[in-house]
Amino acid sequence: MRRISVASVLLPAMLLLPCSCIKENRGDCPCCLILELGEVDNHSAPSLTVDLTGATDFHLSEEISDYSFGRVFEVPRGKLFVNVFHIADGDVFSPDKGFVVDEGRDYPELWLHNSVLNTSVDVRRDTVRLHKSYSRLDMHILSDGRPVDFDLGVDGKVCGYSLDGKPEDGVFRVSLRPDGNGDCQLCVPRQKDSSLSLSIVDDGDVLRRFALGEYIVRSGFDWTRADLEDIDVTIDFSRTTVNFRICNWETSYSFEIEI
């Protein structure tokens, strides 16, 4: 005879207790939202923020550090935006805008679970699965042993994510200064197209602009993956030729420019 633990029987009932509602018209009762956290890895995400936003001016935010059990929330019936996330450095979330950054700031390391739920029912369950929602660009500048004394600019048309988890249109612009080894890095959010560009900047003047987004796409990189990969970019300046190597893909361009 298979044994059933007391916990396995009581836990579902305990989870439902806070959402009890006795009315003839059940449509007047809130929905009981049960967030399942069993698939969250607390090593990569030592803490979580749960943010619930409804269409009727409902907003609830809670910090979670114990993933042993699920969480239960009373939410209004209708449409609900569920965002469960961990941000490694800083906070870019706003219940009005979503996960967006201002011009001049690179994107944080964001692990995100997003759901848009219909809560016009008594009980709704949602299993939290965090996804890597940023891509780190590790950029390496080679210049025949000469010091790298110029800046790099990265421009894009996506500044983050809206409440529904989709890439949000907006200005993304970051200025980078390679270190003594010619290395620098930044993070970018998921892209909608190949519009990312890379500029060589000297004293505020753009000397040359490259279609970085096109090169990334042509390298086989997939912006639609649930978990975004990181990108390794090597830029080799040799006299009037620049070579771009992105992962295992490479292209060369010739131009007249003094670096």
PDB file of N, CA, C and O in Angstrom, residues 181-218:
ATOM      1  N   ASN A 181      44.207  46.620 -21.367  1.00  0.00           N
ATOM      2  CA  ASN A 181      44.316  45.442 -22.232  1.00  0.00           C
ATOM      3  C   ASN A 181      43.368  45.501 -23.414  1.00  0.00           C
ATOM      4  O   ASN A 181      43.294  44.554 -24.207  1.00  0.00           O
ATOM      5  N   GLY A 182      42.607  46.579 -23.512  1.00  0.00           N
ATOM      6  CA  GLY A 182      41.660  46.710 -24.617  1.00  0.00           C
ATOM      7  C   GLY A 182      40.355  45.978 -24.379  1.00  0.00           C
ATOM      8  O   GLY A 182      39.619  45.697 -25.336  1.00  0.00           O
ATOM      9  N   ASP A 183      40.043  45.681 -23.110  1.00  0.00           N
ATOM     10  CA  ASP A 183      38.837  44.920 -22.795  1.00  0.00           C
ATOM     11  C   ASP A 183      37.784  45.813 -22.143  1.00  0.00           C
ATOM     12  O   ASP A 183      38.099  46.721 -21.378  1.00  0.00           O
ATOM     13  N   CYS A 184      36.532  45.512 -22.433  1.00  0.00           N
ATOM     14  CA  CYS A 184      35.404  46.153 -21.763  1.00  0.00           C
ATOM     15  C   CYS A 184      34.182  45.271 -21.954  1.00  0.00           C
ATOM     16  O   CYS A 184      34.170  44.373 -22.800  1.00  0.00           O
ATOM     17  N   GLN A 185      33.163  45.514 -21.168  1.00  0.00           N
ATOM     18  CA  GLN A 185      31.950  44.697 -21.275  1.00  0.00           C
ATOM     19  C   GLN A 185      30.738  45.501 -20.880  1.00  0.00           C
ATOM     20  O   GLN A 185      30.823  46.512 -20.167  1.00  0.00           O
ATOM     21  N   LEU A 186      29.596  45.053 -21.370  1.00  0.00           N
ATOM     22  CA  LEU A 186      28.314  45.625 -20.977  1.00  0.00           C
ATOM     23  C   LEU A 186      27.245  44.566 -21.169  1.00  0.00           C
ATOM     24  O   LEU A 186      27.480  43.548 -21.841  1.00  0.00           O
ATOM     25  N   CYS A 187      26.090  44.801 -20.569  1.00  0.00           N
ATOM     26  CA  CYS A 187      24.952  43.901 -20.737  1.00  0.00           C
ATOM     27  C   CYS A 187      23.849  44.628 -21.496  1.00  0.00           C
ATOM     28  O   CYS A 187      23.650  45.835 -21.335  1.00  0.00           O
ATOM     29  N   VAL A 188      23.141  43.882 -22.326  1.00  0.00           N
ATOM     30  CA  VAL A 188      22.035  44.429 -23.101  1.00  0.00           C
ATOM     31  C   VAL A 188      20.811  43.543 -22.887  1.00  0.00           C
ATOM     32  O   VAL A 188      20.937  42.346 -22.632  1.00  0.00           O
ATOM     33  N   PRO A 189      19.604  44.113 -22.984  1.00  0.00           N
ATOM     34  CA  PRO A 189      18.392  43.293 -22.883  1.00  0.00           C
ATOM     35  C   PRO A 189      18.127  42.557 -24.191  1.00  0.00           C
ATOM     36  O   PRO A 189      18.830  42.760 -25.192  1.00  0.00           O
ATOM     37  N   ARG A 190      17.122  41.720 -24.196  1.00  0.00           N
ATOM     38  CA  ARG A 190      16.704  41.005 -25.403  1.00  0.00           C
ATOM     39  C   ARG A 190      16.382  42.014 -26.520  1.00  0.00           C
ATOM     40  O   ARG A 190      15.721  43.030 -26.275  1.00  0.00           O
ATOM     41  N   GLN A 191      16.832  41.716 -27.719  1.00  0.00           N
ATOM     42  CA  GLN A 191      16.627  42.621 -28.852  1.00  0.00           C
ATOM     43  C   GLN A 191      15.467  42.154 -29.729  1.00  0.00           C
ATOM     44  O   GLN A 191      15.209  40.960 -29.863  1.00  0.00           O
ATOM     45  N   LYS A 192      14.785  43.121 -30.344  1.00  0.00           N
ATOM     46  CA  LYS A 192      13.687  42.821 -31.262  1.00  0.00           C
ATOM     47  C   LYS A 192      14.163  42.694 -32.700  1.00  0.00           C
ATOM     48  O   LYS A 192      13.481  42.101 -33.540  1.00  0.00           O
ATOM     49  N   ASP A 193      15.330  43.275 -32.988  1.00  0.00           N
ATOM     50  CA  ASP A 193      15.842  43.254 -34.356  1.00  0.00           C
ATOM     51  C   ASP A 193      17.360  43.345 -34.301  1.00  0.00           C
ATOM     52  O   ASP A 193      17.973  43.093 -33.261  1.00  0.00           O
ATOM     53  N   SER A 194      17.967  43.722 -35.414  1.00  0.00           N
ATOM     54  CA  SER A 194      19.432  43.778 -35.507  1.00  0.00           C
ATOM     55  C   SER A 194      19.943  45.207 -35.486  1.00  0.00           C
ATOM     56  O   SER A 194      20.952  45.528 -36.124  1.00  0.00           O
ATOM     57  N   SER A 195      19.271  46.104 -34.762  1.00  0.00           N
ATOM     58  CA  SER A 195      19.590  47.536 -34.828  1.00  0.00           C
ATOM     59  C   SER A 195      20.725  47.971 -33.908  1.00  0.00           C
ATOM     60  O   SER A 195      21.102  49.142 -33.934  1.00  0.00           O
ATOM     61  N   LEU A 196      21.289  47.091 -33.083  1.00  0.00           N
ATOM     62  CA  LEU A 196      22.420  47.490 -32.248  1.00  0.00           C
ATOM     63  C   LEU A 196      23.563  48.007 -33.113  1.00  0.00           C
ATOM     64  O   LEU A 196      23.886  47.430 -34.156  1.00  0.00           O
ATOM     65  N   SER A 197      24.186  49.103 -32.687  1.00  0.00           N
ATOM     66  CA  SER A 197      25.317  49.641 -33.432  1.00  0.00           C
ATOM     67  C   SER A 197      26.485  49.899 -32.489  1.00  0.00           C
ATOM     68  O   SER A 197      26.298  50.127 -31.293  1.00  0.00           O
ATOM     69  N   LEU A 198      27.682  49.849 -33.047  1.00  0.00           N
ATOM     70  CA  LEU A 198      28.911  50.102 -32.297  1.00  0.00           C
ATOM     71  C   LEU A 198      29.640  51.274 -32.937  1.00  0.00           C
ATOM     72  O   LEU A 198      29.847  51.301 -34.154  1.00  0.00           O
ATOM     73  N   SER A 199      30.025  52.250 -32.117  1.00  0.00           N
ATOM     74  CA  SER A 199      30.710  53.436 -32.625  1.00  0.00           C
ATOM     75  C   SER A 199      32.101  53.552 -32.018  1.00  0.00           C
ATOM     76  O   SER A 199      32.319  53.195 -30.856  1.00  0.00           O
ATOM     77  N   ILE A 200      33.036  54.041 -32.818  1.00  0.00           N
ATOM     78  CA  ILE A 200      34.354  54.444 -32.329  1.00  0.00           C
ATOM     79  C   ILE A 200      34.294  55.941 -32.088  1.00  0.00           C
ATOM     80  O   ILE A 200      33.976  56.714 -33.000  1.00  0.00           O
ATOM     81  N   VAL A 201      34.575  56.354 -30.854  1.00  0.00           N
ATOM     82  CA  VAL A 201      34.390  57.749 -30.461  1.00  0.00           C
ATOM     83  C   VAL A 201      35.706  58.312 -29.943  1.00  0.00           C
ATOM     84  O   VAL A 201      36.366  57.700 -29.093  1.00  0.00           O
ATOM     85  N   ASP A 202      36.078  59.480 -30.451  1.00  0.00           N
ATOM     86  CA  ASP A 202      37.292  60.164 -30.011  1.00  0.00           C
ATOM     87  C   ASP A 202      36.949  61.605 -29.668  1.00  0.00           C
ATOM     88  O   ASP A 202      36.501  62.367 -30.534  1.00  0.00           O
ATOM     89  N   ASP A 203      37.124  61.956 -28.393  1.00  0.00           N
ATOM     90  CA  ASP A 203      36.804  63.315 -27.926  1.00  0.00           C
ATOM     91  C   ASP A 203      35.385  63.721 -28.288  1.00  0.00           C
ATOM     92  O   ASP A 203      35.112  64.859 -28.676  1.00  0.00           O
ATOM     93  N   GLY A 204      34.475  62.788 -28.165  1.00  0.00           N
ATOM     94  CA  GLY A 204      33.071  63.074 -28.418  1.00  0.00           C
ATOM     95  C   GLY A 204      32.654  62.972 -29.867  1.00  0.00           C
ATOM     96  O   GLY A 204      31.457  63.065 -30.174  1.00  0.00           O
ATOM     97  N   ASP A 205      33.614  62.799 -30.783  1.00  0.00           N
ATOM     98  CA  ASP A 205      33.289  62.688 -32.209  1.00  0.00           C
ATOM     99  C   ASP A 205      33.217  61.225 -32.621  1.00  0.00           C
ATOM    100  O   ASP A 205      34.119  60.436 -32.303  1.00  0.00           O
ATOM    101  N   VAL A 206      32.159  60.862 -33.339  1.00  0.00           N
ATOM    102  CA  VAL A 206      32.013  59.501 -33.851  1.00  0.00           C
ATOM    103  C   VAL A 206      32.863  59.363 -35.112  1.00  0.00           C
ATOM    104  O   VAL A 206      32.599  60.003 -36.134  1.00  0.00           O
ATOM    105  N   LEU A 207      33.920  58.538 -35.035  1.00  0.00           N
ATOM    106  CA  LEU A 207      34.811  58.349 -36.173  1.00  0.00           C
ATOM    107  C   LEU A 207      34.284  57.299 -37.140  1.00  0.00           C
ATOM    108  O   LEU A 207      34.495  57.405 -38.354  1.00  0.00           O
ATOM    109  N   ARG A 208      33.615  56.299 -36.579  1.00  0.00           N
ATOM    110  CA  ARG A 208      33.113  55.218 -37.431  1.00  0.00           C
ATOM    111  C   ARG A 208      32.004  54.485 -36.687  1.00  0.00           C
ATOM    112  O   ARG A 208      32.055  54.330 -35.474  1.00  0.00           O
ATOM    113  N   ARG A 209      30.988  54.050 -37.423  1.00  0.00           N
ATOM    114  CA  ARG A 209      29.883  53.309 -36.835  1.00  0.00           C
ATOM    115  C   ARG A 209      29.737  51.969 -37.549  1.00  0.00           C
ATOM    116  O   ARG A 209      29.798  51.903 -38.788  1.00  0.00           O
ATOM    117  N   PHE A 210      29.556  50.910 -36.761  1.00  0.00           N
ATOM    118  CA  PHE A 210      29.430  49.560 -37.315  1.00  0.00           C
ATOM    119  C   PHE A 210      28.078  48.951 -36.936  1.00  0.00           C
ATOM    120  O   PHE A 210      27.538  49.225 -35.858  1.00  0.00           O
ATOM    121  N   ALA A 211      27.567  48.099 -37.828  1.00  0.00           N
ATOM    122  CA  ALA A 211      26.271  47.447 -37.614  1.00  0.00           C
ATOM    123  C   ALA A 211      26.448  46.214 -36.733  1.00  0.00           C
ATOM    124  O   ALA A 211      26.343  45.070 -37.184  1.00  0.00           O
ATOM    125  N   LEU A 212      26.710  46.446 -35.453  1.00  0.00           N
ATOM    126  CA  LEU A 212      26.996  45.351 -34.532  1.00  0.00           C
ATOM    127  C   LEU A 212      25.852  44.347 -34.473  1.00  0.00           C
ATOM    128  O   LEU A 212      26.076  43.124 -34.433  1.00  0.00           O
ATOM    129  N   GLY A 213      24.616  44.834 -34.457  1.00  0.00           N
ATOM    130  CA  GLY A 213      23.464  43.931 -34.395  1.00  0.00           C
ATOM    131  C   GLY A 213      23.390  42.991 -35.580  1.00  0.00           C
ATOM    132  O   GLY A 213      23.037  41.817 -35.444  1.00  0.00           O
ATOM    133  N   GLU A 214      23.734  43.509 -36.765  1.00  0.00           N
ATOM    134  CA  GLU A 214      23.747  42.657 -37.969  1.00  0.00           C
ATOM    135  C   GLU A 214      24.798  41.564 -37.829  1.00  0.00           C
ATOM    136  O   GLU A 214      24.556  40.401 -38.178  1.00  0.00           O
ATOM    137  N   TYR A 215      25.961  41.924 -37.327  1.00  0.00           N
ATOM    138  CA  TYR A 215      27.032  40.931 -37.172  1.00  0.00           C
ATOM    139  C   TYR A 215      26.623  39.851 -36.178  1.00  0.00           C
ATOM    140  O   TYR A 215      26.910  38.656 -36.383  1.00  0.00           O
ATOM    141  N   ILE A 216      25.963  40.260 -35.087  1.00  0.00           N
ATOM    142  CA  ILE A 216      25.540  39.288 -34.077  1.00  0.00           C
ATOM    143  C   ILE A 216      24.532  38.303 -34.661  1.00  0.00           C
ATOM    144  O   ILE A 216      24.627  37.089 -34.452  1.00  0.00           O
ATOM    145  N   VAL A 217      23.567  38.815 -35.419  1.00  0.00           N
ATOM    146  CA  VAL A 217      22.559  37.944 -36.024  1.00  0.00           C
ATOM    147  C   VAL A 217      23.201  37.016 -37.050  1.00  0.00           C
ATOM    148  O   VAL A 217      22.900  35.815 -37.106  1.00  0.00           O
ATOM    149  N   ARG A 218      24.116  37.543 -37.853  1.00  0.00           N
ATOM    150  CA  ARG A 218      24.772  36.728 -38.874  1.00  0.00           C
ATOM    151  C   ARG A 218      25.672  35.670 -38.260  1.00  0.00           C
ATOM    152  O   ARG A 218      25.983  34.659 -38.886  1.00  0.00           O
TER     153      ARG A 218
END
